[in-house]
mmCIF file of C-alpha atoms in Angstrom:
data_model
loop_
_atom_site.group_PDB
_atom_site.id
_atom_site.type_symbol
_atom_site.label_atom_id
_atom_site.label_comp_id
_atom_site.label_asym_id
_atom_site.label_seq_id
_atom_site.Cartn_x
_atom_site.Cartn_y
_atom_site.Cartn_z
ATOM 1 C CA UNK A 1 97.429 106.954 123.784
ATOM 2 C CA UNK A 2 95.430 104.089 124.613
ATOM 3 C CA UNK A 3 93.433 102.813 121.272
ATOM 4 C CA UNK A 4 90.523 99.690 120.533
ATOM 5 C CA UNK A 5 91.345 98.086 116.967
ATOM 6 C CA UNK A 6 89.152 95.437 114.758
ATOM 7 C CA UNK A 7 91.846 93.835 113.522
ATOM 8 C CA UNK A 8 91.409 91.016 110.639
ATOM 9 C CA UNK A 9 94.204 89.637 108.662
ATOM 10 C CA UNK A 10 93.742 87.791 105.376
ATOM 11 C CA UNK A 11 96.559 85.648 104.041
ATOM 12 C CA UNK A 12 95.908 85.714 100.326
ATOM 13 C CA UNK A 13 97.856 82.991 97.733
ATOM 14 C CA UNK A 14 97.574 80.134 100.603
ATOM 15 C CA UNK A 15 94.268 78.695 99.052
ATOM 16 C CA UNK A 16 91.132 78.735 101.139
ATOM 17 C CA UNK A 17 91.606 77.844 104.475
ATOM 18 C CA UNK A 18 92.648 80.626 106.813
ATOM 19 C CA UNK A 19 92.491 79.743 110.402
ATOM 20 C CA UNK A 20 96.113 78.381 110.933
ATOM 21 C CA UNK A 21 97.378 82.068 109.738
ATOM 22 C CA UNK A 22 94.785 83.555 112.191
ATOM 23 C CA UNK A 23 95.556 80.915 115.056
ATOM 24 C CA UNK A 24 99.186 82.142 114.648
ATOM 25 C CA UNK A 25 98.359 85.925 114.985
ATOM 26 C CA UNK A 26 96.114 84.609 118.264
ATOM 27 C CA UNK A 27 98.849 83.227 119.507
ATOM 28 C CA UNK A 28 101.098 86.976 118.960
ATOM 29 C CA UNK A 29 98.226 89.103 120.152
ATOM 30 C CA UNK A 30 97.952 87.051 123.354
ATOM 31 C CA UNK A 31 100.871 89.116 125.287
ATOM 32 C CA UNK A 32 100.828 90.992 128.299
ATOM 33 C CA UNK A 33 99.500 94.318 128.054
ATOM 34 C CA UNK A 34 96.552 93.593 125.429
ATOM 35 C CA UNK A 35 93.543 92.969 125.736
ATOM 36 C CA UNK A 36 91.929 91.017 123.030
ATOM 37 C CA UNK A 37 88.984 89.153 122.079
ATOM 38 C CA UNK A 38 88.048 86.704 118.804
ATOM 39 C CA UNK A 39 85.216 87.583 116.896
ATOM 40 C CA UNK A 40 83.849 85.569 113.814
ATOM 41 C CA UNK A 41 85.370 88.197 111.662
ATOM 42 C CA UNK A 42 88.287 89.442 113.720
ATOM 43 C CA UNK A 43 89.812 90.352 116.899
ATOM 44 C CA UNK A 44 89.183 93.149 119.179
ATOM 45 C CA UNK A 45 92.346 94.115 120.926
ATOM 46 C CA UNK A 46 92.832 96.957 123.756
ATOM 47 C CA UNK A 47 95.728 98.713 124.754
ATOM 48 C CA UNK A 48 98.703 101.287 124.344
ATOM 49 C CA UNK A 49 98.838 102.125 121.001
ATOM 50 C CA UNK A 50 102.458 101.549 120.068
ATOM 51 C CA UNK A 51 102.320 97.987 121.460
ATOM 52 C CA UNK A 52 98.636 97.018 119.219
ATOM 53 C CA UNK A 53 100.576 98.320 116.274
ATOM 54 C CA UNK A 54 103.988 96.312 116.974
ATOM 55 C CA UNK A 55 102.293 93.137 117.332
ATOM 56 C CA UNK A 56 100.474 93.894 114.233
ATOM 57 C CA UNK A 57 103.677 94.506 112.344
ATOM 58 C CA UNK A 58 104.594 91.071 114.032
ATOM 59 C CA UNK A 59 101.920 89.373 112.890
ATOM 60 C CA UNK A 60 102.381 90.547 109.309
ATOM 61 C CA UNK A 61 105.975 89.442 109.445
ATOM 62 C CA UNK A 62 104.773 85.959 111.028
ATOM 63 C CA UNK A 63 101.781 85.708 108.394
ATOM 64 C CA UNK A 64 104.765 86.058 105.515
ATOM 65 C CA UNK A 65 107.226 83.899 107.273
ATOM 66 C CA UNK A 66 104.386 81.007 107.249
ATOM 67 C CA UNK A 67 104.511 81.423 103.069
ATOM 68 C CA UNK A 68 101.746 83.724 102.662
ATOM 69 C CA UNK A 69 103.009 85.831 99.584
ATOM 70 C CA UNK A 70 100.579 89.092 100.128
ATOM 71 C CA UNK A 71 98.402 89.647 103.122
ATOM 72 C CA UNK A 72 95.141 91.909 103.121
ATOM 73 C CA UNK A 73 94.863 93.256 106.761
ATOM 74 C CA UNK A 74 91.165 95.547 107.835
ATOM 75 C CA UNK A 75 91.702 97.459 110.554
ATOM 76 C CA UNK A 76 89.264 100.106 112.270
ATOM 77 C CA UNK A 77 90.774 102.198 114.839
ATOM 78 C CA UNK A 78 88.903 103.803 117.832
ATOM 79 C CA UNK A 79 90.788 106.719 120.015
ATOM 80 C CA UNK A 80 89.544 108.912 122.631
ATOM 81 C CA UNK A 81 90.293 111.902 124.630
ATOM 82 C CA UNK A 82 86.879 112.294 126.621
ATOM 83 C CA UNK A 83 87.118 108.970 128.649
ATOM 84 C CA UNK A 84 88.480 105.904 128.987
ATOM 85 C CA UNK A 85 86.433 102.865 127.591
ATOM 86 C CA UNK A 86 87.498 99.201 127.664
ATOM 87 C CA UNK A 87 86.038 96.508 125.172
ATOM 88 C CA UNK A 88 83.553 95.308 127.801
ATOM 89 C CA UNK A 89 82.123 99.022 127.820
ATOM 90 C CA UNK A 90 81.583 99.538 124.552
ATOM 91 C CA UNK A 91 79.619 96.464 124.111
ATOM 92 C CA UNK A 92 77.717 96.679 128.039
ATOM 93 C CA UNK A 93 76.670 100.278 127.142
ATOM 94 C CA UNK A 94 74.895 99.588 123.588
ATOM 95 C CA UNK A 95 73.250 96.310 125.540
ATOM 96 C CA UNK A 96 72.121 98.784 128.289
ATOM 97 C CA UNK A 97 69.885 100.457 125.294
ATOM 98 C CA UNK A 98 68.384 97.692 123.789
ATOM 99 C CA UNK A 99 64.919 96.618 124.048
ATOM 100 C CA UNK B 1 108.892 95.914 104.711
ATOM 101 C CA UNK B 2 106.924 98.033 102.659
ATOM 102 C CA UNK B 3 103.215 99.216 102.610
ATOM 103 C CA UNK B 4 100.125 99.984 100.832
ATOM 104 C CA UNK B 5 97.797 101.533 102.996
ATOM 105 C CA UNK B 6 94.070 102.948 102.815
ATOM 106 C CA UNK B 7 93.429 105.354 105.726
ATOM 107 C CA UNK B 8 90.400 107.195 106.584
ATOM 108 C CA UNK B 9 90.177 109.195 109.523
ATOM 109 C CA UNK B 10 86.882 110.325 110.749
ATOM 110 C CA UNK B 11 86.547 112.423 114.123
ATOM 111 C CA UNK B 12 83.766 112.048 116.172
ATOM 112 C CA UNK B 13 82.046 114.802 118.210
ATOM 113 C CA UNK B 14 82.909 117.729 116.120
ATOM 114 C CA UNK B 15 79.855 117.923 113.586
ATOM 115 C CA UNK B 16 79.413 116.964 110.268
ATOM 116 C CA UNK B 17 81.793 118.432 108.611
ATOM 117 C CA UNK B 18 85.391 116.875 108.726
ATOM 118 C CA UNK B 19 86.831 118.373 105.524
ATOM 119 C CA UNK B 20 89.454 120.748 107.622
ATOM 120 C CA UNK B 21 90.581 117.349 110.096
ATOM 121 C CA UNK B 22 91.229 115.301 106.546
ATOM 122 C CA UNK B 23 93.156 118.256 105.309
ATOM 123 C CA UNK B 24 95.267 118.436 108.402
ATOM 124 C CA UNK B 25 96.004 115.084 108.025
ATOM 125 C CA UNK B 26 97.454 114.851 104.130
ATOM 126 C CA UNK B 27 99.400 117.554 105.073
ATOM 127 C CA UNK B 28 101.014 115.231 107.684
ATOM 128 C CA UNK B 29 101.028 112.808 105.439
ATOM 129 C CA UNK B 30 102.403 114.537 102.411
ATOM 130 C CA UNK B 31 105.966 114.240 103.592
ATOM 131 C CA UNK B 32 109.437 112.724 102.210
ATOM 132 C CA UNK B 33 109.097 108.994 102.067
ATOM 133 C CA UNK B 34 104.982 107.847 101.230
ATOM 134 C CA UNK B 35 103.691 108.394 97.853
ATOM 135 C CA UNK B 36 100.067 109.546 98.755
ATOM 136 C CA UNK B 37 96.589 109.380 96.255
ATOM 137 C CA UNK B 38 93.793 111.244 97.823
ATOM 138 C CA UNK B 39 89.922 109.761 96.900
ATOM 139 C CA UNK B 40 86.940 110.412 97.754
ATOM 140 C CA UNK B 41 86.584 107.785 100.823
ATOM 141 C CA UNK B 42 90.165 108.078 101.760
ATOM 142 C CA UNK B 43 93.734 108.638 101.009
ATOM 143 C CA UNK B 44 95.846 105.438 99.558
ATOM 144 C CA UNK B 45 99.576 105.558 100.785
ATOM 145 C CA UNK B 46 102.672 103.800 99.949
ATOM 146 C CA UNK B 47 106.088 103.843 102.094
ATOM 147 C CA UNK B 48 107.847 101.982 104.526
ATOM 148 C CA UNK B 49 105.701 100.287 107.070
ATOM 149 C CA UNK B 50 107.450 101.891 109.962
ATOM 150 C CA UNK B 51 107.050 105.266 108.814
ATOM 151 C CA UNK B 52 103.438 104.984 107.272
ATOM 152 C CA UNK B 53 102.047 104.120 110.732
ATOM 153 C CA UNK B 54 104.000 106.769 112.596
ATOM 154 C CA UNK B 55 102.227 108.442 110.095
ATOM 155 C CA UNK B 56 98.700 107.448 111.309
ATOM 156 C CA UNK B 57 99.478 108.180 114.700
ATOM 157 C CA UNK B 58 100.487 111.601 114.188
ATOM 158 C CA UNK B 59 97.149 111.939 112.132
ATOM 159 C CA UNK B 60 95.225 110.736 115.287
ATOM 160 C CA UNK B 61 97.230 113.041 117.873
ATOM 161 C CA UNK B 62 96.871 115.577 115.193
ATOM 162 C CA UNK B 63 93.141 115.495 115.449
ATOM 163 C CA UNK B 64 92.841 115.234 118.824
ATOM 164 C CA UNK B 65 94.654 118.161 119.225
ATOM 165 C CA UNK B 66 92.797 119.939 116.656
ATOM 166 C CA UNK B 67 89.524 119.435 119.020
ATOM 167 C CA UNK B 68 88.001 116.001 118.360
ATOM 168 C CA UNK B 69 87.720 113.825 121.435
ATOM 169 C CA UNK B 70 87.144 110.294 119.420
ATOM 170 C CA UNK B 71 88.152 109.485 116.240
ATOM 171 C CA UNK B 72 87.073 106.374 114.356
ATOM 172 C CA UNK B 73 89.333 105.246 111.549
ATOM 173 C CA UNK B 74 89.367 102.394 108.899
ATOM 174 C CA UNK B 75 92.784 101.290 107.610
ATOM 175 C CA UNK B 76 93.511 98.603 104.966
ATOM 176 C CA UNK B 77 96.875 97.435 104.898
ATOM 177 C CA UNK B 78 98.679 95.477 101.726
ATOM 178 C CA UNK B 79 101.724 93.762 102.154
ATOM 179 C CA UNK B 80 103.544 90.976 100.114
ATOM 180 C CA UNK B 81 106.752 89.411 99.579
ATOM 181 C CA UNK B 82 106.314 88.180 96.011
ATOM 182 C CA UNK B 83 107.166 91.591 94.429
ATOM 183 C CA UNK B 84 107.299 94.946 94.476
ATOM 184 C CA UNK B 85 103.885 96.765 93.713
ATOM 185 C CA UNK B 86 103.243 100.403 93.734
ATOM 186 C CA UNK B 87 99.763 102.369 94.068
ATOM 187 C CA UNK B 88 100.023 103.317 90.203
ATOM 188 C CA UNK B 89 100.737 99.500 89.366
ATOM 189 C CA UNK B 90 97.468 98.741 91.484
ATOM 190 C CA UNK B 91 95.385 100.775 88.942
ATOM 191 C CA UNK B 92 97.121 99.869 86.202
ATOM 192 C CA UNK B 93 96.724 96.009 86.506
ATOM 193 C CA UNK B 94 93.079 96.764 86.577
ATOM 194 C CA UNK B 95 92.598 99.118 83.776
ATOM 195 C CA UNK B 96 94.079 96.544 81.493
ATOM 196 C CA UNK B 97 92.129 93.809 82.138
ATOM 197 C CA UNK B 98 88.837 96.180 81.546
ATOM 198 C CA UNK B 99 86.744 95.465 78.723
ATOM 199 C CA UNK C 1 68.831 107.458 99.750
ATOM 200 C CA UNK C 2 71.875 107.872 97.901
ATOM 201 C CA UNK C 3 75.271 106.478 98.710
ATOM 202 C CA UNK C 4 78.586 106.802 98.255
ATOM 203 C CA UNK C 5 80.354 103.640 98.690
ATOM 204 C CA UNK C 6 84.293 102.423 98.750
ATOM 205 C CA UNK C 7 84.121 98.316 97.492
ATOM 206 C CA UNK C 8 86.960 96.512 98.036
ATOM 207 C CA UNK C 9 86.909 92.527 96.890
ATOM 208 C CA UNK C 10 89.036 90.330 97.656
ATOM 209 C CA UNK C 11 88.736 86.900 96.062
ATOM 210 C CA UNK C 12 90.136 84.217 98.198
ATOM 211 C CA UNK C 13 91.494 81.003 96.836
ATOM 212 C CA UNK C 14 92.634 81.717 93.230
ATOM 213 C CA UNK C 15 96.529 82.945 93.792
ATOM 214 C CA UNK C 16 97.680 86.205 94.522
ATOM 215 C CA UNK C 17 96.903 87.642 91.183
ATOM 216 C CA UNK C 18 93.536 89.860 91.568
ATOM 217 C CA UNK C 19 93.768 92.174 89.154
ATOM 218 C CA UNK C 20 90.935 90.098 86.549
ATOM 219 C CA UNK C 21 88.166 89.857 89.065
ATOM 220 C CA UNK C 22 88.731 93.252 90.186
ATOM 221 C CA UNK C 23 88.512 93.849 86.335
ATOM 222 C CA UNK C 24 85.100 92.297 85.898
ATOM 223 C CA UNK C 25 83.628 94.260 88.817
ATOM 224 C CA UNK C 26 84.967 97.296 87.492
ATOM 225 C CA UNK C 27 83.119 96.090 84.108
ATOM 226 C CA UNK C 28 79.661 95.675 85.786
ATOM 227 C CA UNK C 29 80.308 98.216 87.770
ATOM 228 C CA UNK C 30 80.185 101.061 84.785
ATOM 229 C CA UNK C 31 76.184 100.992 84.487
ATOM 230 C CA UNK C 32 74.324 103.553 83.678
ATOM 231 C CA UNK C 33 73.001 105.554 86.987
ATOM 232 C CA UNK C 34 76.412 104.744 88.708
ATOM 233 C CA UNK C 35 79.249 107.045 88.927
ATOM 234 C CA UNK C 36 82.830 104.836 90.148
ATOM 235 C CA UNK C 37 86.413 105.655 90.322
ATOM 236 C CA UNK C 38 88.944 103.439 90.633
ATOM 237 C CA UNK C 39 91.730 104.055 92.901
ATOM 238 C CA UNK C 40 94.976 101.792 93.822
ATOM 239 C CA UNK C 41 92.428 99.916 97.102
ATOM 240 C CA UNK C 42 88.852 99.934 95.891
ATOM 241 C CA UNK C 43 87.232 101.692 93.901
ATOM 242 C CA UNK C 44 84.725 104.634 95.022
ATOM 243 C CA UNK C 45 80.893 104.576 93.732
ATOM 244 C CA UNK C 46 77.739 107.205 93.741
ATOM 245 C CA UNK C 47 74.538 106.095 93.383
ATOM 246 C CA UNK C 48 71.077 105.056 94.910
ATOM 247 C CA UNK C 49 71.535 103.007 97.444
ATOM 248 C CA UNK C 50 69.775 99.729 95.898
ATOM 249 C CA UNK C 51 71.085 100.450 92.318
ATOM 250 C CA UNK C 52 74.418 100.320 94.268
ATOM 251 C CA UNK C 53 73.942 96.976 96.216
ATOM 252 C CA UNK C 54 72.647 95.582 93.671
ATOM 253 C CA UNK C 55 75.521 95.838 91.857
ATOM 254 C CA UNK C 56 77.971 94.840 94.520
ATOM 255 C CA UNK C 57 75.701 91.506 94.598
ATOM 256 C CA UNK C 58 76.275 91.208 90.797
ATOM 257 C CA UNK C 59 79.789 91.762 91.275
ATOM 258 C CA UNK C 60 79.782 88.742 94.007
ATOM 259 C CA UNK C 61 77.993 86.302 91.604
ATOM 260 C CA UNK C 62 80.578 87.118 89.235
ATOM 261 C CA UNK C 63 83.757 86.370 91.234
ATOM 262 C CA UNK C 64 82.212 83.225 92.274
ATOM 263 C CA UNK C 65 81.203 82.307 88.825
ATOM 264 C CA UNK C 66 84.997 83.285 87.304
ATOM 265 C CA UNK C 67 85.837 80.173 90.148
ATOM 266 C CA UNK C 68 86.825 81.953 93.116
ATOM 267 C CA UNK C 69 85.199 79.639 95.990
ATOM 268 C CA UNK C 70 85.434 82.937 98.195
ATOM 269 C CA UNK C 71 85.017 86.005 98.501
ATOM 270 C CA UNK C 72 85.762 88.987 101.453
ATOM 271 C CA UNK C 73 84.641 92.402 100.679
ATOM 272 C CA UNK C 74 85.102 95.839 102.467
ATOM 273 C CA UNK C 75 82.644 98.469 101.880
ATOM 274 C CA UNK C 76 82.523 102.005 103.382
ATOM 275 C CA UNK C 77 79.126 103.809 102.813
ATOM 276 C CA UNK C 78 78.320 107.103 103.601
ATOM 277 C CA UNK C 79 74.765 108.359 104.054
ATOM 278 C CA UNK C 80 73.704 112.293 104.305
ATOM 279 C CA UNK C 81 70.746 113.791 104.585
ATOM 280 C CA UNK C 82 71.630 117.295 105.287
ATOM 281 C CA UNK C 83 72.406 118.190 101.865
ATOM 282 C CA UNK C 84 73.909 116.180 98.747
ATOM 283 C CA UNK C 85 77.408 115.544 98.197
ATOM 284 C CA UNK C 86 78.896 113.671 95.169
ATOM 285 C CA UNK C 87 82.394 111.871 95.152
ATOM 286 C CA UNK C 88 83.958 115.194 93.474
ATOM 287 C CA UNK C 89 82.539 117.456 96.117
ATOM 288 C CA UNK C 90 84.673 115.067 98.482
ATOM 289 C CA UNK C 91 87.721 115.429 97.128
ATOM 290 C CA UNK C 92 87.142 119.188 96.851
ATOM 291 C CA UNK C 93 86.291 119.810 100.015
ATOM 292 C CA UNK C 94 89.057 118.674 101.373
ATOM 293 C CA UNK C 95 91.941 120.110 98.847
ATOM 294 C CA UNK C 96 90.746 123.332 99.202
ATOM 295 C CA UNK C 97 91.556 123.205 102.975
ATOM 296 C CA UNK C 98 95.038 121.886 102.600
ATOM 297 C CA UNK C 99 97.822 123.888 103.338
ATOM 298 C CA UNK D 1 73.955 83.364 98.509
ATOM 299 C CA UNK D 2 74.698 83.270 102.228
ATOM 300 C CA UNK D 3 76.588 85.543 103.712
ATOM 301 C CA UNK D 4 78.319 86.302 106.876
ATOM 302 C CA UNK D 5 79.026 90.433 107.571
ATOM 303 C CA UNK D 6 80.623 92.569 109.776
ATOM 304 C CA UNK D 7 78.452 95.675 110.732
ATOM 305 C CA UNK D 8 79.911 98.787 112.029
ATOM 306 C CA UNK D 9 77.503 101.695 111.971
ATOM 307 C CA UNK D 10 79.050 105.461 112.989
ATOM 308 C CA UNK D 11 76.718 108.243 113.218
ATOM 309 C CA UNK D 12 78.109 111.693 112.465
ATOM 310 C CA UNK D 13 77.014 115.092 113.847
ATOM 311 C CA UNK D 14 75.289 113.741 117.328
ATOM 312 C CA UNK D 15 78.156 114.082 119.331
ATOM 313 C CA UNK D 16 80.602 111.303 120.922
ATOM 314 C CA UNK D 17 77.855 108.874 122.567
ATOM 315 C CA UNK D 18 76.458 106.567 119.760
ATOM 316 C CA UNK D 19 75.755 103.652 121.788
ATOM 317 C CA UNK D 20 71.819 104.235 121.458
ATOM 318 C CA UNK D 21 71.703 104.562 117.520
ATOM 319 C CA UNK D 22 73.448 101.160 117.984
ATOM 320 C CA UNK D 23 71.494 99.299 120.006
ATOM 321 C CA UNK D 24 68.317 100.759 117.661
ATOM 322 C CA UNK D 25 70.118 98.692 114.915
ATOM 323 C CA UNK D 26 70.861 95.648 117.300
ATOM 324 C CA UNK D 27 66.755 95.679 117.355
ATOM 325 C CA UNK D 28 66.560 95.773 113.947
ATOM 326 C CA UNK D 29 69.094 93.084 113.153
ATOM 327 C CA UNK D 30 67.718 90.890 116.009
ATOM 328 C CA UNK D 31 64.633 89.320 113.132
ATOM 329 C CA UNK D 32 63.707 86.044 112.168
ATOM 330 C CA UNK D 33 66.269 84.707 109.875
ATOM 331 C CA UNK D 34 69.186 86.353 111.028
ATOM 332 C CA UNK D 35 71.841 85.363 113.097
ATOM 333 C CA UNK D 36 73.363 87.940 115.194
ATOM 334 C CA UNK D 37 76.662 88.937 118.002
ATOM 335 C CA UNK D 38 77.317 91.516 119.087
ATOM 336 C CA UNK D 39 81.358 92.568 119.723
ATOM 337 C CA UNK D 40 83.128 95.294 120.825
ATOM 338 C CA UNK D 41 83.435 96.961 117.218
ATOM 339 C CA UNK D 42 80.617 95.932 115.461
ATOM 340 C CA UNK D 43 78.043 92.842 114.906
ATOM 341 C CA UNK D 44 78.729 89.796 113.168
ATOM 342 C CA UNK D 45 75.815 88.938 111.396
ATOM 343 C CA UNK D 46 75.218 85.881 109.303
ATOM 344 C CA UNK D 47 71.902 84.764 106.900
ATOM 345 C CA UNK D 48 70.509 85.454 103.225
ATOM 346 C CA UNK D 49 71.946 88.153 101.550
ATOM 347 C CA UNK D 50 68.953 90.225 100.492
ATOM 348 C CA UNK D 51 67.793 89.865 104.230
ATOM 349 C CA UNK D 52 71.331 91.007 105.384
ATOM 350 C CA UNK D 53 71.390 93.890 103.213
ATOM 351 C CA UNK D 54 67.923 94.991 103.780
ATOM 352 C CA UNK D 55 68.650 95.183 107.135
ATOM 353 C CA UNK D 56 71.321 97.342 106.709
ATOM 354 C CA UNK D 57 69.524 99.586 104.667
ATOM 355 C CA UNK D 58 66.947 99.638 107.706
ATOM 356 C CA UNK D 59 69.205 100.392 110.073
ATOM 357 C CA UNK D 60 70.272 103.431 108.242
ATOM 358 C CA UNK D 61 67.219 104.572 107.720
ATOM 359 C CA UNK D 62 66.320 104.052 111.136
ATOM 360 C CA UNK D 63 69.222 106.320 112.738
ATOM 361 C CA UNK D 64 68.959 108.959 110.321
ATOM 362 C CA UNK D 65 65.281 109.443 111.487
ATOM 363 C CA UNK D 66 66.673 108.898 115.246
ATOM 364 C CA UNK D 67 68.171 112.550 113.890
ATOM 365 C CA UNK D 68 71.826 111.628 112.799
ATOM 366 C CA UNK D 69 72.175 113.881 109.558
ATOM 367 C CA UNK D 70 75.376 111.849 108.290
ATOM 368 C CA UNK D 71 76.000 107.976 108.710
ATOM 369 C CA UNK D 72 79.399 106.192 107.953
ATOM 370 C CA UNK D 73 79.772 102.612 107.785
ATOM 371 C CA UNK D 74 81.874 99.608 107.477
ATOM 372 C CA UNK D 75 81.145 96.502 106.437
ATOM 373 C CA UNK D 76 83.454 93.162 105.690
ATOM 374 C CA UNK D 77 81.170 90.588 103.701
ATOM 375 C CA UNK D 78 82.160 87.100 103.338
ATOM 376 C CA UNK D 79 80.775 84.795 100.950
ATOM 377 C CA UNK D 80 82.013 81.475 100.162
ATOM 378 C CA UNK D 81 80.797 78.509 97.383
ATOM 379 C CA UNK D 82 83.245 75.805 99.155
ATOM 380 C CA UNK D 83 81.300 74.568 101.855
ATOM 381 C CA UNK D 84 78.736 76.312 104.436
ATOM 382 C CA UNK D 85 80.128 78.192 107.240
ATOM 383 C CA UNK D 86 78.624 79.510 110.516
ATOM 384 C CA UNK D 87 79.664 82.416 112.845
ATOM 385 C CA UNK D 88 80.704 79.986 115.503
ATOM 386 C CA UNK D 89 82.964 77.549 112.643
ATOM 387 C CA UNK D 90 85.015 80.444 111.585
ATOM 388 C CA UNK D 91 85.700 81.038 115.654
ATOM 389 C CA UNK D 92 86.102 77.382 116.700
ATOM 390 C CA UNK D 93 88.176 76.778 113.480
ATOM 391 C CA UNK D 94 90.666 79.546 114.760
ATOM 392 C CA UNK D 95 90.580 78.080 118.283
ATOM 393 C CA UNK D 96 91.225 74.646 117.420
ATOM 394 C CA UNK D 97 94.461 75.588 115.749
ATOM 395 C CA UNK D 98 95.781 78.057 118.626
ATOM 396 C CA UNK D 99 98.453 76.898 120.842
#
């Protein structure tokens, strides 16, 4: 089962300043077989659903292992049976509709 | 490593109402191991991390199976290392500070 | 338009300790016009839809003014209108299809 | 109060293709004031909060008249009182710090 997360991680008890924690989770989500792509408020990742949620578990452990005491992680999930649709598509085929 | 989740499954392509899908899913999710708190935008879960998001995906292939080809889902995920917290602790540490 | 909204805020910058902003929300929150419920990752709210904003703005102003220097929120909102539902009805309609 | 959003608008109840109600919102977020990107999962959107939020409230309106009789959406808000912050600083700042 192929699957398109949002994923955004927020290291909480490490003051204000979040984009080392982030970098680091980059750096995990960049791995053969994914897909992904930073956003200002996240990255969109693409691939076999097993292997998005293991480096997600990785990235929690990393997150911790940094000092982070409690993390706050968003995630939206998108699965489908009907077709297959890569992160390009889903963005090319609202910008088709637009004005 | 432990979890507190907030899941909330919504299938795509099957109408507006998704009352039976959600049902399907707590009673996946109602099983030895996660504490689960349904509410009215979702169900909060607590277990093991492992077998909370085995948990998820069975709610996905679950859904699929049940008719729905896409399924859009929002997950927030609590971890920390600083203690142990449970979903009834959550609450709690709220309701006390309340005027 | 009426809305039923999941808020979830997360101050950033102020420890891992939450539970006394959260608090404060949850005391501005309680307004008259507004119906909320608190549960262990947000806390669910029914209302019209500027009444509600409104109040998540308040609850912003508040966070920032107790000395968090920021701030990351989650909201779900759900818009209907095929016919009302209120945050019980939710709940409801999805125990009675459980097993 | 600034603030910097995630928008991620699901129509319910007109089928699995919701890439037009989406762009219909990218038309109405596209205004004077407003800074906009589109990603795979949603638009980062960044200005004054009233604008932001009556923008949302437009693009709700907007696809329930487009004929979708149920709307669910997520939202992550960030506001911060440290220091200004554009769309393109939280991605650099995440970049800089990658390996």
């Amino acid at each position: 089962m192929n699957v398109i997360m949002d994923l955004c991680i927020v290291p909480i008890g490490v003051g204000v300043s979040l984009s080392e924690y982030v970098a680091a989770c980059e750096d995990i989500l960049n791995q053969p077989g994914l897909k992904t792509s930073l956003h200002p408020n996240g990255t969109s990742i693409e691939g076999e659903w097993d292997q998005v949620m293991a480096a997600v578990k990785a990235c929690h452990e990393k997150v911790h292992g940094m000092g982070a005491p409690r993390i706050h992680t968003n995630i939206k999930l998108g699965t489908r049976t009907d077709r297959e649709q890569s992160l390009e598509d889903k963005v090319n085929s609202v910008k088709e509709k637009m004005l």
